[in-house]
Short mmCIF file of C-alpha atoms in Angstrom, two decimals:
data_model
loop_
_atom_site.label_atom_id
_atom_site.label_comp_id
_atom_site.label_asym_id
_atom_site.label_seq_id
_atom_site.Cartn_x
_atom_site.Cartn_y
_atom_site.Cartn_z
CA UNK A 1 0.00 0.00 0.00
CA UNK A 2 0.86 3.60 -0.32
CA UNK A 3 2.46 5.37 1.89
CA UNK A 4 2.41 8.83 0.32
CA UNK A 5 0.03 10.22 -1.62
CA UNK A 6 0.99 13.48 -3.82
CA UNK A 7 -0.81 16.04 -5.48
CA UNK A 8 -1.43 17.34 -7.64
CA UNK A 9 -1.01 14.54 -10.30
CA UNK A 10 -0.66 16.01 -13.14
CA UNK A 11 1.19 20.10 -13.33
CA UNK A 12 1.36 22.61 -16.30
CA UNK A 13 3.35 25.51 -15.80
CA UNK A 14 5.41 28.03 -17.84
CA UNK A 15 8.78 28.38 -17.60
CA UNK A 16 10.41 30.65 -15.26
CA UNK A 17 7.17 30.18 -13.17
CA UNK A 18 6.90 28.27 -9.72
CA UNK A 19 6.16 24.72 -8.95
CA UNK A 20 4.55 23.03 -6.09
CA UNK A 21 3.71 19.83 -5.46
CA UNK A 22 2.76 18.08 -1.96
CA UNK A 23 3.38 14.95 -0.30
CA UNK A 24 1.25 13.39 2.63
CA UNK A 25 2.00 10.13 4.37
CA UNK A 26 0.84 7.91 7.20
CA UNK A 27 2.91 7.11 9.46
CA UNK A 28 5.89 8.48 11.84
CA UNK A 29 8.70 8.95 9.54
CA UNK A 30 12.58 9.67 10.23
CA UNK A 31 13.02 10.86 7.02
CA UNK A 32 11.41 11.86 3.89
CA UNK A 33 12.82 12.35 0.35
CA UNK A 34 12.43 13.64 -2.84
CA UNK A 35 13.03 12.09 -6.13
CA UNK A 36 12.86 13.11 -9.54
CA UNK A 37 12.42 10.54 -12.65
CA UNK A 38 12.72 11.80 -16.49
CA UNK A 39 10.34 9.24 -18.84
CA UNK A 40 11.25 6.13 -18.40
CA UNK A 41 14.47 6.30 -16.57
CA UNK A 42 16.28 5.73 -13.22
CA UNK A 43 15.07 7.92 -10.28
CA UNK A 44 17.61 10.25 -9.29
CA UNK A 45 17.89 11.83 -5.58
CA UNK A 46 17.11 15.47 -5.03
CA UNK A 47 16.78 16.44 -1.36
CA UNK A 48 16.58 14.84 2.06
CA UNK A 49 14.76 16.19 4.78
CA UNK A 50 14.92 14.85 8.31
CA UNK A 51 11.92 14.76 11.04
CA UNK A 52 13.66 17.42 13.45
CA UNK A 53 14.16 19.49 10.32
CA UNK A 54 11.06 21.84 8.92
CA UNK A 55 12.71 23.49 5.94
CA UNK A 56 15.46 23.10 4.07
CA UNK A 57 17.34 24.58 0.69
CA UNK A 58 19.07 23.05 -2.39
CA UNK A 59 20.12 25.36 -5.31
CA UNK A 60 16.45 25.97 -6.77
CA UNK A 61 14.49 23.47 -4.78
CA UNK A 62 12.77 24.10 -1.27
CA UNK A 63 11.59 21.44 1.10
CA UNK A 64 9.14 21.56 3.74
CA UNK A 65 8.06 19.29 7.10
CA UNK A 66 5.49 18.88 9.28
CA UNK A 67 5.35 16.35 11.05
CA UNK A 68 1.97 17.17 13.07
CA UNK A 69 0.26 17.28 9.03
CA UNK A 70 2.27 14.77 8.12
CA UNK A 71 3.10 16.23 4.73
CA UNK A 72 5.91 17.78 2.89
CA UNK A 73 6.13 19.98 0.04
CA UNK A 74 8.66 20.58 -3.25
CA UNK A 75 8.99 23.59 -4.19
CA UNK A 76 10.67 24.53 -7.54
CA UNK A 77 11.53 28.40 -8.32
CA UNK A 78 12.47 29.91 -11.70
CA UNK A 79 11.32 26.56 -13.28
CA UNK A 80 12.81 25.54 -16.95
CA UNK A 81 12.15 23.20 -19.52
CA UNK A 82 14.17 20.87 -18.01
CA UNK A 83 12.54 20.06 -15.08
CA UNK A 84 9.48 18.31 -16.69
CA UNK A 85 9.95 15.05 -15.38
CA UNK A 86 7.69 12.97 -13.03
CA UNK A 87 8.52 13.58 -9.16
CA UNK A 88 8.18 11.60 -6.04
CA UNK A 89 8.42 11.79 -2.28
CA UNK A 90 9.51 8.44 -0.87
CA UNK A 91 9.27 7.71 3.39
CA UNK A 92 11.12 5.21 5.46
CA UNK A 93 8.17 3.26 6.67
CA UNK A 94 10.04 1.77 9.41
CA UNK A 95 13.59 3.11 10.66
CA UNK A 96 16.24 0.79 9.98
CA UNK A 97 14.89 -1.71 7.31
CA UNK A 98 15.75 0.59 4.56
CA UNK A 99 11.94 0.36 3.38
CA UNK A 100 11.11 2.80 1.87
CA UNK A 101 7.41 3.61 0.37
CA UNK A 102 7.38 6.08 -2.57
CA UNK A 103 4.37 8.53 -3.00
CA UNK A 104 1.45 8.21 -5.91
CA UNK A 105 4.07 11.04 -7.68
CA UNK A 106 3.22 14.13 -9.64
CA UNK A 107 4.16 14.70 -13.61
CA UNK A 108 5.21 18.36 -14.16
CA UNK A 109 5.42 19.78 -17.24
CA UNK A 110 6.84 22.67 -18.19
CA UNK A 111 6.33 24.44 -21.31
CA UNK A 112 8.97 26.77 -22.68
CA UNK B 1 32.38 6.30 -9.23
CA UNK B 2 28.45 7.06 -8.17
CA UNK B 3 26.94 5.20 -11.20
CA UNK B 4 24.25 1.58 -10.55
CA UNK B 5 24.47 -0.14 -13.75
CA UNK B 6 21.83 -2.36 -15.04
CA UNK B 7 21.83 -4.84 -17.58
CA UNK B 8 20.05 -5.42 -20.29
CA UNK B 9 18.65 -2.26 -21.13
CA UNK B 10 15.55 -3.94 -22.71
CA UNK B 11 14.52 -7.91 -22.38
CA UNK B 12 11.48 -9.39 -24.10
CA UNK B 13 10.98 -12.71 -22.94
CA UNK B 14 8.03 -15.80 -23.02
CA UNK B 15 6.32 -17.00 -20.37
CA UNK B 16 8.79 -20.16 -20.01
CA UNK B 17 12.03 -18.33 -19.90
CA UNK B 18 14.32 -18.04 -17.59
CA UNK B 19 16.69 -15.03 -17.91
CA UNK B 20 18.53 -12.93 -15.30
CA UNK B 21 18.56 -8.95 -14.35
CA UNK B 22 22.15 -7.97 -13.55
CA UNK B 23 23.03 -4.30 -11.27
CA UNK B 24 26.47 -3.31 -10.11
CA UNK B 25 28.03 -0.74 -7.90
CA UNK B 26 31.29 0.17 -6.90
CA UNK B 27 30.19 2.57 -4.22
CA UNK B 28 30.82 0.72 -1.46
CA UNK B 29 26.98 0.80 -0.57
CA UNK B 30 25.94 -1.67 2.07
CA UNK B 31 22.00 -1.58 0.82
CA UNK B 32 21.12 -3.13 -2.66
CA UNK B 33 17.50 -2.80 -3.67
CA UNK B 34 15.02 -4.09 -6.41
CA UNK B 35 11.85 -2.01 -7.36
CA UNK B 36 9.30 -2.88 -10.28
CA UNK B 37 7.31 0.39 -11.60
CA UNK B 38 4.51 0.18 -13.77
CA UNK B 39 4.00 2.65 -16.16
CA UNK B 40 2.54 6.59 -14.79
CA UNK B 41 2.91 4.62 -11.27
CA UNK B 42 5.63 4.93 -8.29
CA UNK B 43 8.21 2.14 -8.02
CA UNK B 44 7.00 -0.73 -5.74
CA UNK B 45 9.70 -2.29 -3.51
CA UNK B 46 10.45 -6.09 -3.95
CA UNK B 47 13.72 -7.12 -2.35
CA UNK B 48 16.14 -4.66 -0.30
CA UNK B 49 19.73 -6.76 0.68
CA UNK B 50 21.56 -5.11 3.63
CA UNK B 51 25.22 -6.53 4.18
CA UNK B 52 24.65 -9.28 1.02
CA UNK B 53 21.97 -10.52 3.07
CA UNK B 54 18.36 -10.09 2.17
CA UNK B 55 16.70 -8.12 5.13
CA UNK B 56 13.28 -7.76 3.16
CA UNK B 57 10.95 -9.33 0.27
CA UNK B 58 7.93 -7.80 -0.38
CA UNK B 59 5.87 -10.76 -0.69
CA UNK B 60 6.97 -11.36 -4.17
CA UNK B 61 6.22 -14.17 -6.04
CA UNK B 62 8.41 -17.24 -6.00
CA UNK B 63 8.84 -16.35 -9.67
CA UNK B 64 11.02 -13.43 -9.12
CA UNK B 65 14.10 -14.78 -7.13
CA UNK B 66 17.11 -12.06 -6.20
CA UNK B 67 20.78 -13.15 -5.09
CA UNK B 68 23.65 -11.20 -3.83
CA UNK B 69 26.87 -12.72 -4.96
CA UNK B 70 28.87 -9.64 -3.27
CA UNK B 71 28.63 -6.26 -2.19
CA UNK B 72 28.72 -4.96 -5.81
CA UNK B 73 26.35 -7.29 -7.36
CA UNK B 74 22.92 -7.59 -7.21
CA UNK B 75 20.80 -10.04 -9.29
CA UNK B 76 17.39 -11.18 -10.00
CA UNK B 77 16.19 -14.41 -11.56
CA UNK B 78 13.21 -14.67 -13.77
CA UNK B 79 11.19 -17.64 -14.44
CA UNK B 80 7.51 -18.32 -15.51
CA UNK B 81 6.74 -15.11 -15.38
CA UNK B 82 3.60 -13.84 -16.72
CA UNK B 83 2.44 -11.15 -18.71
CA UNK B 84 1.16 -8.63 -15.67
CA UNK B 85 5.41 -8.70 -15.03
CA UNK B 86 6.33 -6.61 -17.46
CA UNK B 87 6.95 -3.47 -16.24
CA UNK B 88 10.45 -1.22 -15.83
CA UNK B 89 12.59 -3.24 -13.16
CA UNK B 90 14.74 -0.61 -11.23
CA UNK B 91 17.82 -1.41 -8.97
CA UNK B 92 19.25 1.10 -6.25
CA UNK B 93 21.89 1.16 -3.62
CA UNK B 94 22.27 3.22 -0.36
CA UNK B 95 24.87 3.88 2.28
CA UNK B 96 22.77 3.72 5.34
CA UNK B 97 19.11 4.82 5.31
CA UNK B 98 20.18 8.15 2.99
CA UNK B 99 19.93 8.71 -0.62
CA UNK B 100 19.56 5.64 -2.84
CA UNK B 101 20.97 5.76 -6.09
CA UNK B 102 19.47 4.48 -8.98
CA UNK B 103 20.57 2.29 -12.04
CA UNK B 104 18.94 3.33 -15.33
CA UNK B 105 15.97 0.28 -15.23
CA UNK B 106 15.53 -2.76 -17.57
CA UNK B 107 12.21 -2.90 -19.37
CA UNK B 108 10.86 -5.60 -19.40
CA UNK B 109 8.25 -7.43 -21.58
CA UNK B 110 6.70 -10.46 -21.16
CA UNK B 111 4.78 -12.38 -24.22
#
């Protein structure tokens, strides 16, 4: 079963415009993480974010936790073409199995 | 090196096959993982190895059998599969319970 869901599925945006996309999950988590996957290819890692944490920076990318919501957000500033791609939060279920449950995802597309 | 490596790149197979999904990594990464993704869906976890030992399956189908010759390796046996299997089969490693790293997928098709 899913652990996150995301929303919203599908995103349209211009470029140079902002992109958000949430996450909510079920359970306690240690960690949470975001993931972004062009068509068809390998996932590839784009920011961790810890439970104690509640924001955190990475170039254009902004992360945000809370824990009492349980739900995170991705946000992407000055968006290009390049970032259409699908993307995906992913939770360890349980802390120290390295399980982790990825969320329902959301396809953004950006049109230049 | 930070690069998973998966071979083939595509497999089309029948139902009585046997063949074999091969990852590698020369990270050092304790944690080896197998994921299956259907298409517009999130990748579903199968099999995670921690240490060359497996540490969870998923409830997956005797079909599907992984083995860990060694710390780099990471491989996954197919055999009567059916149809509803094919789907893009995705390997990752991890140091710990941070960032996995992903290998490029093998699509798979079964006839």
């Amino acid at each position: 079963s899913q652990q996150g869901e995301e929303d919203p599925q599908a995103l349209s945006i211009q470029e140079g415009e902002n992109a958000t996309m949430n996450c909510s999950y079920k359970t306690s988590i240690n960690n949470l993480q975001w993931y972004r996957q062009n068509s068809g290819r390998g996932l590839v890692h784009l920011i961790l974010i810890r439970s104690n944490e509640r924001e955190k920076h990475s170039g254009r990318l902004r992360v945000t936790l809370d824990t009492s919501k349980k739900s995170s957000s991705l946000l992407i500033t000055a968006s290009r073409a390049a970032d259409t791609a699908s993307y995906f939060c992913a939770t360890d279920a349980t802390s120290g199995t390295y399980k982790y449950i990825f969320g329902t995802g959301t396809r953004l597309k950006v049109l230049a | 090196d930070t690069e998973v490596t998966q071979t083939p790149k595509h497999l089309v197979m029948g139902m009585t096959n046997k063949k074999s999904l091969k990852c590698e990594q020369h990270m050092g990464h304790r944690a080896m993982y197998w994921y299956k993704q259907k298409a517009k869906k999130p990748p579903e976890l199968m099999f995670v190895y921690s240490y060359e030992k497996l540490s969870i399956n998923e409830s997956v189908p005797s079909r599907f059998s992984p083995e860990c010759p060694n710390s780099s390796l990471l491989n996954l046996h197919l055999h009567a599969l059916q149809p509803e299997d094919s789907a893009l089969y995705l390997c990752a490693s991890s140091q710990d319970e941070n960032e996995q790293f992903f290998g490029p997928g093998t699509r798979l098709t079964v006839l």
